[in-house]
Short mmCIF file of C-alpha atoms and ligand atoms in Angstrom, two decimals:
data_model
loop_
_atom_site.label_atom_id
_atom_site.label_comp_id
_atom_site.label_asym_id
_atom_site.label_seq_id
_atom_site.Cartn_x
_atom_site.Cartn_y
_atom_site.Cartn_z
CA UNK B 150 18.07 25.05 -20.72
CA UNK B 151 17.48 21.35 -20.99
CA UNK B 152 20.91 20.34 -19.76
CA UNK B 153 20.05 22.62 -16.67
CA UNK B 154 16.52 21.44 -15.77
CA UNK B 155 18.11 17.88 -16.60
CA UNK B 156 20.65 18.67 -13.88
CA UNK B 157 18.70 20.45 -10.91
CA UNK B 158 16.35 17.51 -10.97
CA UNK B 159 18.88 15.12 -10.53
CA UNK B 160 20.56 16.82 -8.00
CA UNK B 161 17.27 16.86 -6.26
CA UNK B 162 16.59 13.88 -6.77
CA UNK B 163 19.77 12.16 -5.15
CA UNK B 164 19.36 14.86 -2.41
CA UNK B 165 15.85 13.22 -1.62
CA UNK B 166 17.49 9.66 -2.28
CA UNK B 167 20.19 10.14 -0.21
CA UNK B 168 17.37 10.64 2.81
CA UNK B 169 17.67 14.21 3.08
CA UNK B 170 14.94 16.58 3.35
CA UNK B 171 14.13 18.27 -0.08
CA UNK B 172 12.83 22.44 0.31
CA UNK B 173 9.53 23.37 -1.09
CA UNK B 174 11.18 25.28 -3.90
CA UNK B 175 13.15 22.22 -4.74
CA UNK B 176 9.56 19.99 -4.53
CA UNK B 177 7.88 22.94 -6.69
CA UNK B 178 10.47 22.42 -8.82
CA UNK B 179 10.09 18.68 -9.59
CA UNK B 180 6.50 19.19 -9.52
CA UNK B 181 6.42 21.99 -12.24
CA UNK B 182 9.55 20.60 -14.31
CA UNK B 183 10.48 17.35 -12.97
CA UNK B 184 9.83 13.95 -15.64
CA UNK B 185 7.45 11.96 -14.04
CA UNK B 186 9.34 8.17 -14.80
CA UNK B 187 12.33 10.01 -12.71
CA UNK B 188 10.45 11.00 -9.90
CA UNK B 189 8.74 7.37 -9.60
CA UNK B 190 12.45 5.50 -10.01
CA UNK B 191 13.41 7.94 -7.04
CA UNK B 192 10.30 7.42 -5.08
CA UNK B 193 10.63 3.51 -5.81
CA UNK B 194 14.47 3.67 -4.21
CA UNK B 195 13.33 5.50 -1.07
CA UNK B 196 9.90 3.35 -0.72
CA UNK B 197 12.50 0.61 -0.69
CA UNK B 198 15.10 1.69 2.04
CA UNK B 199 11.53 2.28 4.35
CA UNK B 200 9.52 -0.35 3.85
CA UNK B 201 10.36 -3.74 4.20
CA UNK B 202 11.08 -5.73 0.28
CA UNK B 203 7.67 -6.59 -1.52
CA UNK B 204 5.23 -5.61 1.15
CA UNK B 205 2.10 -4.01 0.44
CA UNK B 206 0.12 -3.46 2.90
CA UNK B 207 -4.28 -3.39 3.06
CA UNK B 208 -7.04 -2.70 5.68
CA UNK B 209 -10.53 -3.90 5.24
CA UNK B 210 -13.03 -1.05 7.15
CA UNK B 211 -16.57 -0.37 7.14
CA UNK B 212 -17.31 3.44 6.73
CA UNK B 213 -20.58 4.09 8.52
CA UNK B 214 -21.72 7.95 7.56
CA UNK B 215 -24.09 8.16 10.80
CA UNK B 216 -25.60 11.18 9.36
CA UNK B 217 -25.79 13.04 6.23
CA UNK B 218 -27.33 15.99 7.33
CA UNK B 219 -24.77 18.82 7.08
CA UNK B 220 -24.76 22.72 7.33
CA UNK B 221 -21.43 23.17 6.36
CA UNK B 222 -22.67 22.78 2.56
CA UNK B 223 -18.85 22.09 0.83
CA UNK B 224 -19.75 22.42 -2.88
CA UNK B 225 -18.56 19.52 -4.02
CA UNK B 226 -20.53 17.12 -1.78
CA UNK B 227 -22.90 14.77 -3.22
CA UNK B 228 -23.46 13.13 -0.11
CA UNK B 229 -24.91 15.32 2.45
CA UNK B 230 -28.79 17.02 2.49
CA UNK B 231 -28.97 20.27 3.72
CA UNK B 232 -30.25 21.17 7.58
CA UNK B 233 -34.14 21.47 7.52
CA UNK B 234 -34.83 20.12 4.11
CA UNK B 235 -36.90 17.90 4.93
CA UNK B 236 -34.94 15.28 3.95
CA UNK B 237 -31.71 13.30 4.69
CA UNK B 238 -30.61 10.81 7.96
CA UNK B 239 -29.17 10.19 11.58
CA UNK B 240 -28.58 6.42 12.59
CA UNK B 241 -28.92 5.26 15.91
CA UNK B 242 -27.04 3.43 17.43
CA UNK B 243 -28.53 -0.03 17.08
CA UNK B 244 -28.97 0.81 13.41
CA UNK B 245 -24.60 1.70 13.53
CA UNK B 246 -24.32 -1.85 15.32
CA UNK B 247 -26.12 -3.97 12.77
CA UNK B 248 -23.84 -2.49 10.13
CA UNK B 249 -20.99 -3.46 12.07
CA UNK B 250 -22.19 -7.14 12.68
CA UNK B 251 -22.90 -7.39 8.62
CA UNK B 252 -18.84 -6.20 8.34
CA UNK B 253 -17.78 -8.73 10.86
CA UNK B 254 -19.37 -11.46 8.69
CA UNK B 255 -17.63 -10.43 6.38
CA UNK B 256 -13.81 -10.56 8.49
CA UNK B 257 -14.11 -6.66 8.84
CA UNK B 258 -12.92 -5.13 11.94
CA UNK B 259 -12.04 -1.42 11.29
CA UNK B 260 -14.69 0.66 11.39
CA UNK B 261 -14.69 4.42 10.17
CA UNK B 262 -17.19 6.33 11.59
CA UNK B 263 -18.00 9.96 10.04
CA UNK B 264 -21.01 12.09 9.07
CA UNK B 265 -22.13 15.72 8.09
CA UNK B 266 -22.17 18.49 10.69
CA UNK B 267 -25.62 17.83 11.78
CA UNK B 268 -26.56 20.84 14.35
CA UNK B 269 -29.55 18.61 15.76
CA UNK B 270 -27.07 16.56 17.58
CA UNK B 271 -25.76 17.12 20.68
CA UNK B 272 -22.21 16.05 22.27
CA UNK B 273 -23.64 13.28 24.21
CA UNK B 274 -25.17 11.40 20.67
CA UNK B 275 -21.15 11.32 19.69
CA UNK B 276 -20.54 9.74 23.37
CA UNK B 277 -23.24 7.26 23.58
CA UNK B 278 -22.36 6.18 20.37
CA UNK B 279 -18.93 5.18 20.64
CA UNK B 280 -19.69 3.70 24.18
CA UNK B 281 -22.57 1.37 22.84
CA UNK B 282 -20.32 0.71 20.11
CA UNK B 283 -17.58 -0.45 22.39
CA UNK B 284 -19.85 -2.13 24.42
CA UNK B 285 -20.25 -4.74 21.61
CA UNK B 286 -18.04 -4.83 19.80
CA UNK B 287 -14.52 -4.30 22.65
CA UNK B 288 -11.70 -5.12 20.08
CA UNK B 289 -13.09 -3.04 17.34
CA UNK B 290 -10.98 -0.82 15.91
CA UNK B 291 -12.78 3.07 15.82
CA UNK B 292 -11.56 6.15 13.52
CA UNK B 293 -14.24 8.47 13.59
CA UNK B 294 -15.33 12.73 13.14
CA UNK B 295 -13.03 14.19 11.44
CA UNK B 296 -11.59 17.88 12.04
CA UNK B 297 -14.37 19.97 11.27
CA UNK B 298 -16.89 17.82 13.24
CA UNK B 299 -14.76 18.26 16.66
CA UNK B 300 -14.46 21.82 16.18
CA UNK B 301 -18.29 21.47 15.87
CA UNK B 302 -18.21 19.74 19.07
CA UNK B 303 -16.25 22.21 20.57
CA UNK B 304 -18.58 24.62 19.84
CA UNK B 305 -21.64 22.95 21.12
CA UNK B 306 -20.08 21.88 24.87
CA UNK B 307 -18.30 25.36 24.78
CA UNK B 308 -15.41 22.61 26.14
CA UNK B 309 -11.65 23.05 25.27
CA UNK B 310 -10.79 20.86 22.25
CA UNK B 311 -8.67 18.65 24.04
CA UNK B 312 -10.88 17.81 26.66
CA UNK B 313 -13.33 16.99 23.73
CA UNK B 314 -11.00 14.78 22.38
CA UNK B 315 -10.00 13.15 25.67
CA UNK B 316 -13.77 12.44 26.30
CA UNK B 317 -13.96 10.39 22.61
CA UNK B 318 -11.07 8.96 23.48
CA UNK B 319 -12.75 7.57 26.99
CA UNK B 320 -15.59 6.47 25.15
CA UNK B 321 -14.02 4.53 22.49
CA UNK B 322 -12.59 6.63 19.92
CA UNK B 323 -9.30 4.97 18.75
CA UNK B 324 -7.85 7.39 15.84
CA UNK B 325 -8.98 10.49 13.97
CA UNK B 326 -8.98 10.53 10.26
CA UNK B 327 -7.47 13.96 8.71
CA UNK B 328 -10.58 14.20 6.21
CA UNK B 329 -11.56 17.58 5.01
CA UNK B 330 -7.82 18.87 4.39
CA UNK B 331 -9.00 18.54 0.01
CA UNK B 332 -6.51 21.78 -0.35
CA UNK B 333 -5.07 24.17 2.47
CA UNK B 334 -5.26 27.01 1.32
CA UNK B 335 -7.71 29.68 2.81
CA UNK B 336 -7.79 31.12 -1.10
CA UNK B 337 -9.06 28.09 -1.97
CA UNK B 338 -10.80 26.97 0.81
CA UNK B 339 -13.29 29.82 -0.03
CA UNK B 340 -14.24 28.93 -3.01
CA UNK B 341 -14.72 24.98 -2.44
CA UNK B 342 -16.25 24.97 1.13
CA UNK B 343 -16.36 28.88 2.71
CA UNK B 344 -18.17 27.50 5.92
CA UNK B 345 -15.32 24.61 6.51
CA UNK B 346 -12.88 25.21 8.84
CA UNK B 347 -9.67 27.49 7.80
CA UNK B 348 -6.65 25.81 7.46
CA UNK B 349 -5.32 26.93 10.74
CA UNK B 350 -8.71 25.69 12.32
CA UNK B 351 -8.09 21.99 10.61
CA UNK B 352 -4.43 22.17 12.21
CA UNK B 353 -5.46 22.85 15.17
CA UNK B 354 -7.63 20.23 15.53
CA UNK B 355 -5.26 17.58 13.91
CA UNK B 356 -2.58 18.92 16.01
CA UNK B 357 -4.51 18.71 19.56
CA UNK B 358 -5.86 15.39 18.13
CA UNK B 359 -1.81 13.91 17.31
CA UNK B 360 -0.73 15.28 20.90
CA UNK B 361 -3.79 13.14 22.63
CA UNK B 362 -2.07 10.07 21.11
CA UNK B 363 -4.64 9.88 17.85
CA UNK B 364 -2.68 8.55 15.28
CA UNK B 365 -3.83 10.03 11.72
CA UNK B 366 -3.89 9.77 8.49
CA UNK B 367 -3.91 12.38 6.02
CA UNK B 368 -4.51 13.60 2.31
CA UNK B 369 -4.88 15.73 -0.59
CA UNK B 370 -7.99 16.62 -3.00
CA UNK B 371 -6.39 18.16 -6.14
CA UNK B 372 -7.41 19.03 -9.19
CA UNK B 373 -9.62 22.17 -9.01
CA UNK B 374 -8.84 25.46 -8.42
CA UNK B 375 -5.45 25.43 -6.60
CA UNK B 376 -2.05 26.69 -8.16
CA UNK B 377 0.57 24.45 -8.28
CA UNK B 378 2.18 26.60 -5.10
CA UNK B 379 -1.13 25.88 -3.16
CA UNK B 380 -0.29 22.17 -3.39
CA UNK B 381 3.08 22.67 -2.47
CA UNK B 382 2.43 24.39 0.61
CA UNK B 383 -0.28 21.83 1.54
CA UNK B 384 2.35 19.02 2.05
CA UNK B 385 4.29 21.68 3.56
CA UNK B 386 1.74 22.25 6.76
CA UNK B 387 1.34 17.94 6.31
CA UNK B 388 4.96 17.65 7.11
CA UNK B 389 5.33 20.29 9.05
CA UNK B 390 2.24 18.85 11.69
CA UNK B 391 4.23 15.63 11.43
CA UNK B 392 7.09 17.17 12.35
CA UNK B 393 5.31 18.98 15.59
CA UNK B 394 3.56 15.52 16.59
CA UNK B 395 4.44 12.29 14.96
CA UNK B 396 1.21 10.84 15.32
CA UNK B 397 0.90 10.71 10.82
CA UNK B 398 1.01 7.21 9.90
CA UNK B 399 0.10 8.09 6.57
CA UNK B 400 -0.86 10.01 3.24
CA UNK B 401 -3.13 9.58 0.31
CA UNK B 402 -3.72 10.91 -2.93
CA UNK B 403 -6.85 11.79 -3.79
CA UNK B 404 -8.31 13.98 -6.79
CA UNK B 405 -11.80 15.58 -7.34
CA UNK B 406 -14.32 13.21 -8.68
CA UNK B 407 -16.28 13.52 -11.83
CA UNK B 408 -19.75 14.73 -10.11
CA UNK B 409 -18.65 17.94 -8.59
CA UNK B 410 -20.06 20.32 -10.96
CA UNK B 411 -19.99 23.86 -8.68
CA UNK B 412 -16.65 25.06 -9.55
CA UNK B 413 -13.88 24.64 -11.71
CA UNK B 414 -12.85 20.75 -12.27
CA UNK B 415 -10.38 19.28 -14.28
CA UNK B 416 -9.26 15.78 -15.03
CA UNK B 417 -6.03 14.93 -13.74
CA UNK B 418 -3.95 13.03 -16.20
CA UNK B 419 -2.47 9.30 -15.19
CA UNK B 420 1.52 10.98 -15.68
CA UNK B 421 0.05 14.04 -12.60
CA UNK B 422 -1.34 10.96 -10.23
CA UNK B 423 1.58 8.94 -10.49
CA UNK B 424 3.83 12.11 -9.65
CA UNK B 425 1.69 12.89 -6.86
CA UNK B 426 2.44 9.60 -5.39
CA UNK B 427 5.87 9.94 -6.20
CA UNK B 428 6.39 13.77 -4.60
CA UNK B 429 4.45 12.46 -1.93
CA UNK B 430 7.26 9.77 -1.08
CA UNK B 431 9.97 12.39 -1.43
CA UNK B 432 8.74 15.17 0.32
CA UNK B 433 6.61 13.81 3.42
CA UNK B 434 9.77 11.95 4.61
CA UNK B 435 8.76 12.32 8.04
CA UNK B 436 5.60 10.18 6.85
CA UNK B 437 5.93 6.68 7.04
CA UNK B 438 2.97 5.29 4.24
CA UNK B 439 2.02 6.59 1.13
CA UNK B 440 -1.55 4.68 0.26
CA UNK B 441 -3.08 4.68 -3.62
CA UNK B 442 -6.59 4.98 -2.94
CA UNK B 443 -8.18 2.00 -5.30
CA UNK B 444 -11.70 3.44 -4.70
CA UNK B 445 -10.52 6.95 -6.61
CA UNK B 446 -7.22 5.81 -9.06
CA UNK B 447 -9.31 2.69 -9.91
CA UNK B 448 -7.08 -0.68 -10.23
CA UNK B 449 -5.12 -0.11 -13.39
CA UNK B 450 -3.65 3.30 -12.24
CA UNK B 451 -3.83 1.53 -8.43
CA UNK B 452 -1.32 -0.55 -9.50
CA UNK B 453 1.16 1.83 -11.27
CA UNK B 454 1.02 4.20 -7.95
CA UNK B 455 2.77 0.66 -5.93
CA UNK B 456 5.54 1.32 -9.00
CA UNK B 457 5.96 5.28 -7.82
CA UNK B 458 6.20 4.98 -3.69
CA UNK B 459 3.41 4.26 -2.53
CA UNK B 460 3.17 0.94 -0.25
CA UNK B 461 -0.57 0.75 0.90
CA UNK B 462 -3.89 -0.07 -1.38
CA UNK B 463 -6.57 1.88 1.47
CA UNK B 464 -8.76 -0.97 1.03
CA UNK B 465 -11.08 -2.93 0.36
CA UNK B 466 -13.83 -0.35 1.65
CA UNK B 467 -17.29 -1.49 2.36
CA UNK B 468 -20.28 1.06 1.79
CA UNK B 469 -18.48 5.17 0.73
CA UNK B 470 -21.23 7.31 0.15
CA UNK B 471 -19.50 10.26 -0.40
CA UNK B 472 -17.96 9.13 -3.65
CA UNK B 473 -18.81 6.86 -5.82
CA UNK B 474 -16.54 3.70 -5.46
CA UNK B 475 -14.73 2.10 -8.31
CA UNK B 476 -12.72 0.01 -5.70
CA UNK B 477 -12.11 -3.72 -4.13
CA UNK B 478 -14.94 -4.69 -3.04
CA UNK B 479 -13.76 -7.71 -1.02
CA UNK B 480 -10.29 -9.17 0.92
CA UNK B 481 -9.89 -11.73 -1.38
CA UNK B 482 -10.28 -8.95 -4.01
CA UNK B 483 -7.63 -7.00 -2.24
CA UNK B 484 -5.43 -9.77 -1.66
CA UNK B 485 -5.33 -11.08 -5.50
CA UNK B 486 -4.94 -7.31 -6.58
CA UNK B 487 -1.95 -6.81 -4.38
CA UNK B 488 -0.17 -10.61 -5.69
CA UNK B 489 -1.15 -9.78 -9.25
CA UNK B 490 1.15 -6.34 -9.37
CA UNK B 491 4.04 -9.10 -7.80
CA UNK B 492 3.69 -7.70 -4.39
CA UNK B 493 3.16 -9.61 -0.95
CA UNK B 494 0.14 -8.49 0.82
CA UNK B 495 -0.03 -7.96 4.80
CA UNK B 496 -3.54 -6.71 6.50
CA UNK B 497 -3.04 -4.32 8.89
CA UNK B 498 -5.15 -2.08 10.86
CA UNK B 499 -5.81 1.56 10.87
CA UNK B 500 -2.90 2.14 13.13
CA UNK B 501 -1.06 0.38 10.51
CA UNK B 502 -0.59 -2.41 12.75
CA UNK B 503 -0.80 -5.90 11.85
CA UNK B 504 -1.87 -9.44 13.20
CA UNK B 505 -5.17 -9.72 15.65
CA UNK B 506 -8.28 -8.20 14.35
CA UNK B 507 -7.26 -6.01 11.82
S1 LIG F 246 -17.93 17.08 2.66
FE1 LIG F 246 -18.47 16.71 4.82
S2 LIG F 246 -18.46 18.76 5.75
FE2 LIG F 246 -18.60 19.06 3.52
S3 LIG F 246 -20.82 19.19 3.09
FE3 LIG F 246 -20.21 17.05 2.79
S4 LIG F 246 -20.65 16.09 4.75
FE4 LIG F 246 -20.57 18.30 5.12
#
């Protein structure tokens, strides 16, 4: 039985190496059965035909939550307050700006703009925002809302999505984050977050998003109440929307943190990470980065994911209120991180581009 599993993995394995497109049953495979050390050798050999020879790559962004009020009420949020409780927050606009100006001090030009689904706004606070924004600050680079807040947007102007989108777009919006994905799976979906939008809801948005020219980036949140299928056919509908628009630059790994206490949580072992990342490599080979997310893996674990595929740090990240942030806190921070793990670093912007501002 050993000599067998020992067999169909490497057979999968030089399949994947070889730069040919591995089936889900083959990925459920590796991720049910498959050693962990094999997978990351693999994922090392293929990170290394793609990317160019000790490169890793950072971005330094702001995130700016504009608003935490949210009725969408995804149980593992610590972040948001609930619509009419009295409590919670909305920036305006000049309040957004000053955050920018403290992250340009600091060499920060990436901002990542996102809140709650806050009813009590209407379409035009989303415009007027972005334009002042771009008023100020021209070169800045914007990725802001996320799915389920341009579905909500859709709702509101009773506008087709795309001409949503298009309107963002005029008023600054330069790429669209692929938050809220944590697991597709309706089955799960209805247990984590029953008000977010269904998996073919989130498609649909990243889909009309990728076809207006947003390029995205995308992830998973693991480690709850999904089967090991669940996850498989997540990166399935990841490649498969890369497949239908090429606007993907990239995927992250991310797991449930420690405060989410609403439904079933486990920890996921160092060994299930770093095969993540490693799966991650092999399987979304339509997607050109795989990121570690230092803020979640923390550095030590950080550093092992650059050993299993992945090519990109996602950060240093200044201000996350929606988890709390074990990450680089600075470029220089970033910068020594990447050298110290033997790696070149390169700053690039959310479009995964580098030089200028980014
Ligand atoms: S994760 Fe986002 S959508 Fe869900 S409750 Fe929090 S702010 Fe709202």
């Amino acid at each position: 039985m050993s000599a067998q599993r020992e067999e169909k993995e490497f057979q999968i394995l030089a399949k994947a190496e070889a730069g040919n497109r591995i089936s889900t049953q083959e990925a459920l495979f590796l991720w049910q059965q498959g050693i962990f050390q094999n997978l990351m050798r693999s994922a090392e050999k293929i990170r290394q035909k793609r990317i160019q020879a000790g490169r890793v790559s950072y971005t330094a962004f702001r995130v700016v939550n504009y608003t935490n009020l949210c009725n969408i009420e995804c149980s593992f949020c610590s972040f948001m307050d609930e619509v009419g409780s009295g409590k919670g927050y909305t920036l305006t606009a000049d309040e957004i700006l000053k955050k920018i100006e403290e992250a340009q001090a600091q060499d920060v030009h990436q901002l990542f703009l996102q809140g709650g689904v806050n009813p009590d706004l209407p379409f035009d606070y989303y415009l007027s925002t972005l334009k002042t924004i771009r008023e100020h600050f021209p070169s800045i680079h914007i990725r802001a809302f996320s799915p389920v807040e341009v579905l909500f947007m859709e709702k509101i102007t009773g506008l087709p999505l795309e001409d949503v989108l298009k309107s963002l777009q005029q008023a600054g919006l330069n790429s669209f984050p692929g938050a809220g994905a944590e697991i597709l799976s309706d089955r799960v979906r209805d247990i984590l977050s029953p008000l977010k939008a269904d998996v073919s809801e989130w498609l649909r948005a990243m889909e009309t998003a990728g076809r207006l020219g947003l390029k995205q980036s995308t992830n998973i949140v693991w480690g709850s109440e999904e089967t090991d299928q669940e996850i498989i056919e997540h990166l399935n509908h990841l490649r498969n929307l890369q497949d239908s628009t090429g606007a993907v630059l990239s995927f992250v790994p991310w797991t449930f943190q420690a405060q989410t206490k609403k439904f079933r949580i486990r920890k996921v072992p160092p060994h299930e990470y770093l095969k993540m990342v490693a799966l991650s490599r092999m399987f979304l080979d339509n997607i050109p980065h795989i990121e570690v997310s230092i803020m979640v893996a923390g550095k030590q674990l950080g550093e092992l994911g650059l050993f299993a595929g992945a090519d990109d740090i996602n950060s240093p990240v200044i201000e996350e209120n929606v988890l709390r942030s074990f990450g680089l806190k600075s470029i220089a921070e970033a910068e020594d991180f990447i050298r110290s793990a033997g790696f070149t670093p390169v700053r690039r912007n959310f479009n995964f581009e580098e030089g200028l501002k980014s």
